[in-house]
Tab-separated table of C-alpha atoms and ligand atoms in Angstrom:
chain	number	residue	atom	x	y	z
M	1	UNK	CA	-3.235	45.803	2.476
M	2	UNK	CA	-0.586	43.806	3.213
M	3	UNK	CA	0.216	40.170	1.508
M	4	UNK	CA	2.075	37.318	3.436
M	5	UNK	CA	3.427	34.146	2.349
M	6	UNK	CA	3.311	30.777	3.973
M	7	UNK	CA	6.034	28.375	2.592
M	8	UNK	CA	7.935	25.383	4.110
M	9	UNK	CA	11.423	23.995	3.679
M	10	UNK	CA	11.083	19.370	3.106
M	11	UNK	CA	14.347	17.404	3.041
M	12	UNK	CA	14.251	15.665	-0.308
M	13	UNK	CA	16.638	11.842	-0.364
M	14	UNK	CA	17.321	9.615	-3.560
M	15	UNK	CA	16.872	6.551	-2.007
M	16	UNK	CA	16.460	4.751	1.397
M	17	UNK	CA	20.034	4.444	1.901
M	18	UNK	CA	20.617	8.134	2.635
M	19	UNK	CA	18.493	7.990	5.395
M	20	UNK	CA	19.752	7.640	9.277
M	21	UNK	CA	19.255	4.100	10.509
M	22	UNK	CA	16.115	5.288	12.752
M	23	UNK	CA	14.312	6.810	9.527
M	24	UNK	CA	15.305	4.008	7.315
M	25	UNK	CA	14.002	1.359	9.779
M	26	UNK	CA	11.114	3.227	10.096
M	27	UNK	CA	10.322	3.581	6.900
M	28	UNK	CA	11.165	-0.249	5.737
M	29	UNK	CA	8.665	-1.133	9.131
M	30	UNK	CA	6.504	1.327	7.004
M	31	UNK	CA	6.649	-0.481	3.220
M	32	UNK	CA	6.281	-4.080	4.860
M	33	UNK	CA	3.273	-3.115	7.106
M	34	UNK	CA	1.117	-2.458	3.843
M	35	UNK	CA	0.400	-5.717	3.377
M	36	UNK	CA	-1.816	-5.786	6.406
M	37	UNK	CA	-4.227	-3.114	4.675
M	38	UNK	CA	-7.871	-4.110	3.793
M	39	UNK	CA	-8.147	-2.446	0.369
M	40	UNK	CA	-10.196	-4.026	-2.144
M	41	UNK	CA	-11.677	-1.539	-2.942
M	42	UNK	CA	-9.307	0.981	-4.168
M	43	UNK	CA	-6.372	-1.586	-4.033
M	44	UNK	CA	-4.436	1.182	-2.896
M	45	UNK	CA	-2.438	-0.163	0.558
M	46	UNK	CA	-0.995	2.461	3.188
M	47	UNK	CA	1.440	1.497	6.098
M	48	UNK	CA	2.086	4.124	8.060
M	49	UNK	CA	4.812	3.040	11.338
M	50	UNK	CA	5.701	5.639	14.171
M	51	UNK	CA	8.709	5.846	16.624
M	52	UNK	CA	7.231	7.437	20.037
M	53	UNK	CA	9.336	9.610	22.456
M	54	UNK	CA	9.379	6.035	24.389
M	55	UNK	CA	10.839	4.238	21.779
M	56	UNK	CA	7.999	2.085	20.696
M	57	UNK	CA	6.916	1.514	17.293
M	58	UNK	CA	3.267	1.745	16.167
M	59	UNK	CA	1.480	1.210	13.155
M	60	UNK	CA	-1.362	1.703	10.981
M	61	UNK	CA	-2.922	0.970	7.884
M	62	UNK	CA	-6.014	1.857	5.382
M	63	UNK	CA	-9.132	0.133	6.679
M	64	UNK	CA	-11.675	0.069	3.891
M	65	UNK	CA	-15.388	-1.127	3.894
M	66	UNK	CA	-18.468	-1.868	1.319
M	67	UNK	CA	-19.786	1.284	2.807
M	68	UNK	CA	-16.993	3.142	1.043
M	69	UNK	CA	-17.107	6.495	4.173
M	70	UNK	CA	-16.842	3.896	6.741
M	71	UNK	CA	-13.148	3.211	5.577
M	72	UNK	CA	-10.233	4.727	7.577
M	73	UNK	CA	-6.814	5.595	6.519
M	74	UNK	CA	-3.721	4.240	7.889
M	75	UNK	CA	-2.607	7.486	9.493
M	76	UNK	CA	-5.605	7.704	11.302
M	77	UNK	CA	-5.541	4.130	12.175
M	78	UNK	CA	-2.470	4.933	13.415
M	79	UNK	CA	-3.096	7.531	15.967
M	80	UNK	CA	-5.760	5.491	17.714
M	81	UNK	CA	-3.417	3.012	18.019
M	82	UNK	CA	-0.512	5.293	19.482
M	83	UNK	CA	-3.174	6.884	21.522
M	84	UNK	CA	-4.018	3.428	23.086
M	85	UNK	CA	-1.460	1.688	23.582
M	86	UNK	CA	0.937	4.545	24.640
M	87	UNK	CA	-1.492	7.136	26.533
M	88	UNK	CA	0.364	10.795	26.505
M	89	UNK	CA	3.645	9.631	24.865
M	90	UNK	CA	4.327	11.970	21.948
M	91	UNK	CA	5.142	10.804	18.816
M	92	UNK	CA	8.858	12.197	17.250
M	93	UNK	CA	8.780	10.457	13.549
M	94	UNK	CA	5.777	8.808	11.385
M	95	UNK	CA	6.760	6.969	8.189
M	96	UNK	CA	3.873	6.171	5.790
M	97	UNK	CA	4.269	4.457	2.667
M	98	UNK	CA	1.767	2.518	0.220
M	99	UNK	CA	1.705	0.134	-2.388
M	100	UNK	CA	-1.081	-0.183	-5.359
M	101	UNK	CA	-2.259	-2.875	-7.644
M	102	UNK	CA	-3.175	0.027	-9.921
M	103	UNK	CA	0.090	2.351	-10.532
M	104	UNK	CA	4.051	2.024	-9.315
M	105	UNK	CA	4.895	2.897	-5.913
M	106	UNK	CA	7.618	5.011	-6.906
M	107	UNK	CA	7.190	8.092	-4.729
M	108	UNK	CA	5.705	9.884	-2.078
M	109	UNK	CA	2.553	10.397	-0.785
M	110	UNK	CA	1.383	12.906	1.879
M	111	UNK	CA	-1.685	12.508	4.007
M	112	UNK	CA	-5.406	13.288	3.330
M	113	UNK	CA	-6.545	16.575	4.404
M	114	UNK	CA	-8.662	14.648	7.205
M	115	UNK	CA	-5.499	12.975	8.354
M	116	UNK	CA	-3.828	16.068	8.283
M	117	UNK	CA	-5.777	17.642	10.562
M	118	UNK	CA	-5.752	14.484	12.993
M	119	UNK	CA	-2.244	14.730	12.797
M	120	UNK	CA	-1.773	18.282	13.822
M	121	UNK	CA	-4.461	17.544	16.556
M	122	UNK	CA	-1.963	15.227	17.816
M	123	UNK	CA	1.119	17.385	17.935
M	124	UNK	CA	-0.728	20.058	19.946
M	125	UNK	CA	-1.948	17.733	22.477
M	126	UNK	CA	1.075	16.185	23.237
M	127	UNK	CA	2.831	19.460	22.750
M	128	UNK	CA	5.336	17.909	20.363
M	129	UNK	CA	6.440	18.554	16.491
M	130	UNK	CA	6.033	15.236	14.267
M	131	UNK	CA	7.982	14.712	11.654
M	132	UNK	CA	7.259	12.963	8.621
M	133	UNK	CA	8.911	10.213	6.235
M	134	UNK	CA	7.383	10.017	3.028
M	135	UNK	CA	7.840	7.723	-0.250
M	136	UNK	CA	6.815	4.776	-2.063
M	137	UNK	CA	8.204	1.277	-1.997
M	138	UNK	CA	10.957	2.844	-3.662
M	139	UNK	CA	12.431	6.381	-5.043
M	140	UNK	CA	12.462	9.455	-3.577
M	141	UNK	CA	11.703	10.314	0.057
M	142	UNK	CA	10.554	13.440	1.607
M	143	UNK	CA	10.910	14.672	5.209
M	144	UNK	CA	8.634	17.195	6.298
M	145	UNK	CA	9.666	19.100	10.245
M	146	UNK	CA	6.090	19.161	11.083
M	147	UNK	CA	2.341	18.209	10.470
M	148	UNK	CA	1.771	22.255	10.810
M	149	UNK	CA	3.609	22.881	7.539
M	150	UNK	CA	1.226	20.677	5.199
M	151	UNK	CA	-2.216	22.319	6.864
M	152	UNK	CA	-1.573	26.649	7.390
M	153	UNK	CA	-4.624	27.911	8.453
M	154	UNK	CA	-5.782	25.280	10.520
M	155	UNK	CA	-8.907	25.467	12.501
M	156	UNK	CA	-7.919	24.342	16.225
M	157	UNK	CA	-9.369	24.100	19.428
M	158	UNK	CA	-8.153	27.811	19.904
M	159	UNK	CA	-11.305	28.769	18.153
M	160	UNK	CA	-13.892	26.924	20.524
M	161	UNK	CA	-13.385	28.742	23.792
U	1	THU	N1	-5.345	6.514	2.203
U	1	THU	C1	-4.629	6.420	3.349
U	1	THU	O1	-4.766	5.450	4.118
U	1	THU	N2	-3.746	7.398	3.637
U	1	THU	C2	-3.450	8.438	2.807
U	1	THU	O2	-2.592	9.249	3.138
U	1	THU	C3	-4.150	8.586	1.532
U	1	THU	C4	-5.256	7.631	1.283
U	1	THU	C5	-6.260	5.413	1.858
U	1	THU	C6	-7.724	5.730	1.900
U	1	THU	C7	-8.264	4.673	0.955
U	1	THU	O3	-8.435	3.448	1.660
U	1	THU	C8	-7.152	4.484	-0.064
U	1	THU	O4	-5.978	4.990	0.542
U	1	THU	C9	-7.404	5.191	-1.378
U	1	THU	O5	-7.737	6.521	-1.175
């Protein structure tokens, strides 16, 4: 028997003015798109905004419905978009953010174990690392390397031939 250990190293910044200008942009694109969610449901808005390897900026956000499974998250929202509008251009950074009616959007949250494994589905077929910027409308902000580090054991497309 033999026991291994996954752990990851995240960057972890007070505020958004410790950020480079490309993250901080990103991240304030991030914040303001919120607004376009449809959550009244939950009344729990995510924006999530991407910089691509061509420089473009995409966004997403939460997509809810009376049929409460039919709703979509903003990462996932996202990706379609990216996937659309920029065929085969990787994606380098994501920013997602939120706002609530409910509670303070005072720090980060990470994606949804379904968006998590979109996410990673996306690095490997574009064959590039993503990084992510998360926090609230304001205090801290995390920046994780890659998508990889928030889902070990992943199930991939490895298994199905
Ligand atoms: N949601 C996202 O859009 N992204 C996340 O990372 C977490 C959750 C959405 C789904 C739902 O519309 C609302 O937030 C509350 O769960």
């Amino acid at each position: 028997m033999k026991e291994q250990k996954f752990e990851f190293e995240y960057e972890v910044y007070n505020d958004i003015s410790e950020l480079n200008n490309a993250d901080a942009d990103l991240l304030t694109r991030a914040r303001a798109v919120t607004k376009l969610a449809y959550a009244p449901y939950s009344n729990f808005f995510v924006g999530a905004a991407a910089r691509l390897k061509n420089d473009q900026i995409v966004s997403g956000t939460n997509q809810e419905n009376a049929s409460y499974p039919v709703g979509i998250c903003a990462e996932r929202v996202l990706l379609g978009n990216a996937a659309t509008l920029y065929p085969g251009v990787s994606i380098d950074t994501i920013a997602i953010s939120y706002d609530s009616r409910e509670v303070k959007s005072d720090h980060p949250i990470s994606p949804c174990g379904m968006c998590r494994q979109a996410l990673l589905e996306y690095e490997t077929r574009t064959s590039k690392t993503i990084r992510l910027v998360l926090a609230g409308q304001e205090g801290k902000i995390f920046i994780v390397k890659t998508v990889s580090f928030l889902l070990p054991f992943a199930f991939t497309s490895d298994e199905l031939v």
